[in-house]
Amino acid sequence: MTPIFKCLICRKDIERSKRTYWSKKGHLLCSTCLDNIDIYSKKNKL
């Protein structure tokens, strides 16, 4: 069973491995927030 962490932005519960948690130094984001960041960064490049 994978541990449950909180997304840093929206505070949703997300399942991630402990290896991912340690490699990201605890800065975990849910897929929705990652997508929003990606969309925002693409808009600003234009």
Tab-separated table of N, CA and C in Angstrom:
chain	number	residue	atom	x	y	z
A	1	MET	N	0.846	-1.186	0.000
A	1	MET	CA	0.000	0.000	0.000
A	1	MET	C	0.887	1.243	0.000
A	2	THR	N	0.606	2.156	-0.918
A	2	THR	CA	1.408	3.372	-1.019
A	2	THR	C	0.903	4.410	-0.016
A	3	PRO	N	1.811	5.200	0.533
A	3	PRO	CA	1.415	6.232	1.486
A	3	PRO	C	0.627	7.362	0.823
A	4	ILE	N	-0.135	8.060	1.619
A	4	ILE	CA	-0.938	9.183	1.135
A	4	ILE	C	-0.321	10.472	1.648
A	5	PHE	N	-0.093	11.389	0.716
A	5	PHE	CA	0.474	12.701	1.031
A	5	PHE	C	-0.499	13.774	0.579
A	6	LYS	N	-0.230	15.002	0.941
A	6	LYS	CA	-1.044	16.149	0.538
A	6	LYS	C	-0.336	16.915	-0.571
A	7	CYS	N	-1.105	17.352	-1.565
A	7	CYS	CA	-0.582	18.224	-2.615
A	7	CYS	C	-0.232	19.573	-1.978
A	8	LEU	N	0.883	20.142	-2.376
A	8	LEU	CA	1.309	21.417	-1.777
A	8	LEU	C	0.399	22.583	-2.127
A	9	ILE	N	-0.259	22.529	-3.281
A	9	ILE	CA	-1.073	23.659	-3.734
A	9	ILE	C	-2.520	23.525	-3.282
A	10	CYS	N	-3.171	22.423	-3.660
A	10	CYS	CA	-4.614	22.308	-3.405
A	10	CYS	C	-4.949	21.461	-2.174
A	11	ARG	N	-3.953	20.832	-1.578
A	11	ARG	CA	-4.100	20.034	-0.362
A	11	ARG	C	-4.944	18.769	-0.556
A	12	LYS	N	-5.098	18.281	-1.792
A	12	LYS	CA	-5.775	17.016	-2.043
A	12	LYS	C	-4.894	15.865	-1.572
A	13	ASP	N	-5.525	14.767	-1.215
A	13	ASP	CA	-4.778	13.566	-0.872
A	13	ASP	C	-4.312	12.888	-2.149
A	14	ILE	N	-3.019	12.567	-2.207
A	14	ILE	CA	-2.471	11.872	-3.366
A	14	ILE	C	-1.616	10.710	-2.890
A	15	GLU	N	-1.602	9.648	-3.673
A	15	GLU	CA	-0.784	8.488	-3.355
A	15	GLU	C	0.518	8.580	-4.138
A	16	ARG	N	1.615	8.535	-3.440
A	16	ARG	CA	2.935	8.539	-4.053
A	16	ARG	C	3.824	7.600	-3.251
A	17	SER	N	4.843	7.095	-3.893
A	17	SER	CA	5.772	6.212	-3.192
A	17	SER	C	6.689	7.037	-2.285
A	18	LYS	N	7.257	6.372	-1.313
A	18	LYS	CA	8.202	7.068	-0.428
A	18	LYS	C	9.439	7.497	-1.200
A	19	ARG	N	9.801	6.721	-2.206
A	19	ARG	CA	10.962	7.077	-3.031
A	19	ARG	C	10.711	8.397	-3.749
A	20	THR	N	9.523	8.573	-4.296
A	20	THR	CA	9.169	9.837	-4.961
A	20	THR	C	9.169	10.984	-3.960
A	21	TYR	N	8.617	10.732	-2.783
A	21	TYR	CA	8.579	11.754	-1.735
A	21	TYR	C	9.987	12.235	-1.405
A	22	TRP	N	10.919	11.307	-1.211
A	22	TRP	CA	12.276	11.687	-0.840
A	22	TRP	C	13.031	12.308	-2.014
A	23	SER	N	12.793	11.841	-3.232
A	23	SER	CA	13.496	12.419	-4.380
A	23	SER	C	13.027	13.848	-4.660
A	24	LYS	N	11.758	14.138	-4.378
A	24	LYS	CA	11.216	15.492	-4.557
A	24	LYS	C	11.350	16.332	-3.288
A	25	LYS	N	11.974	15.767	-2.263
A	25	LYS	CA	12.191	16.432	-0.975
A	25	LYS	C	10.890	16.900	-0.340
A	26	GLY	N	9.823	16.103	-0.533
A	26	GLY	CA	8.542	16.393	0.086
A	26	GLY	C	7.664	17.364	-0.666
A	27	HIS	N	8.141	17.868	-1.799
A	27	HIS	CA	7.374	18.836	-2.581
A	27	HIS	C	6.557	18.105	-3.640
A	28	LEU	N	5.428	17.530	-3.226
A	28	LEU	CA	4.600	16.741	-4.120
A	28	LEU	C	3.392	17.533	-4.592
A	29	LEU	N	3.057	17.366	-5.870
A	29	LEU	CA	1.895	18.015	-6.463
A	29	LEU	C	1.011	16.957	-7.095
A	30	CYS	N	-0.294	17.205	-7.094
A	30	CYS	CA	-1.215	16.290	-7.767
A	30	CYS	C	-1.133	16.534	-9.274
A	31	SER	N	-1.680	15.625	-10.053
A	31	SER	CA	-1.590	15.738	-11.509
A	31	SER	C	-2.337	16.967	-12.033
A	32	THR	N	-3.429	17.347	-11.389
A	32	THR	CA	-4.180	18.530	-11.819
A	32	THR	C	-3.346	19.796	-11.662
A	33	CYS	N	-2.690	19.941	-10.542
A	33	CYS	CA	-1.849	21.118	-10.314
A	33	CYS	C	-0.647	21.129	-11.258
A	34	LEU	N	-0.066	19.965	-11.519
A	34	LEU	CA	1.040	19.890	-12.474
A	34	LEU	C	0.591	20.297	-13.864
A	35	ASP	N	-0.592	19.858	-14.276
A	35	ASP	CA	-1.133	20.246	-15.584
A	35	ASP	C	-1.377	21.746	-15.650
A	36	ASN	N	-1.923	22.320	-14.585
A	36	ASN	CA	-2.186	23.766	-14.565
A	36	ASN	C	-0.895	24.562	-14.654
A	37	ILE	N	0.140	24.116	-13.996
A	37	ILE	CA	1.437	24.794	-14.061
A	37	ILE	C	1.995	24.707	-15.477
A	38	ASP	N	1.868	23.549	-16.095
A	38	ASP	CA	2.355	23.356	-17.463
A	38	ASP	C	1.612	24.260	-18.440
A	39	ILE	N	0.304	24.333	-18.325
A	39	ILE	CA	-0.504	25.196	-19.198
A	39	ILE	C	-0.132	26.663	-18.998
A	40	TYR	N	0.026	27.073	-17.737
A	40	TYR	CA	0.370	28.461	-17.431
A	40	TYR	C	1.735	28.822	-18.004
A	41	SER	N	2.697	27.914	-17.880
A	41	SER	CA	4.036	28.215	-18.390
A	41	SER	C	4.052	28.264	-19.915
A	42	LYS	N	3.243	27.451	-20.580
A	42	LYS	CA	3.171	27.499	-22.035
A	42	LYS	C	2.534	28.798	-22.512
A	43	LYS	N	1.534	29.299	-21.799
A	43	LYS	CA	0.893	30.559	-22.176
A	43	LYS	C	1.854	31.722	-22.057
A	44	ASN	N	2.710	31.706	-21.055
A	44	ASN	CA	3.627	32.818	-20.825
A	44	ASN	C	4.793	32.810	-21.824
A	45	LYS	N	5.060	31.690	-22.472
A	45	LYS	CA	6.144	31.638	-23.454
A	45	LYS	C	5.739	32.260	-24.777
A	46	LEU	N	4.454	32.345	-25.028
A	46	LEU	CA	3.990	32.895	-26.318
A	46	LEU	C	4.050	34.385	-26.378
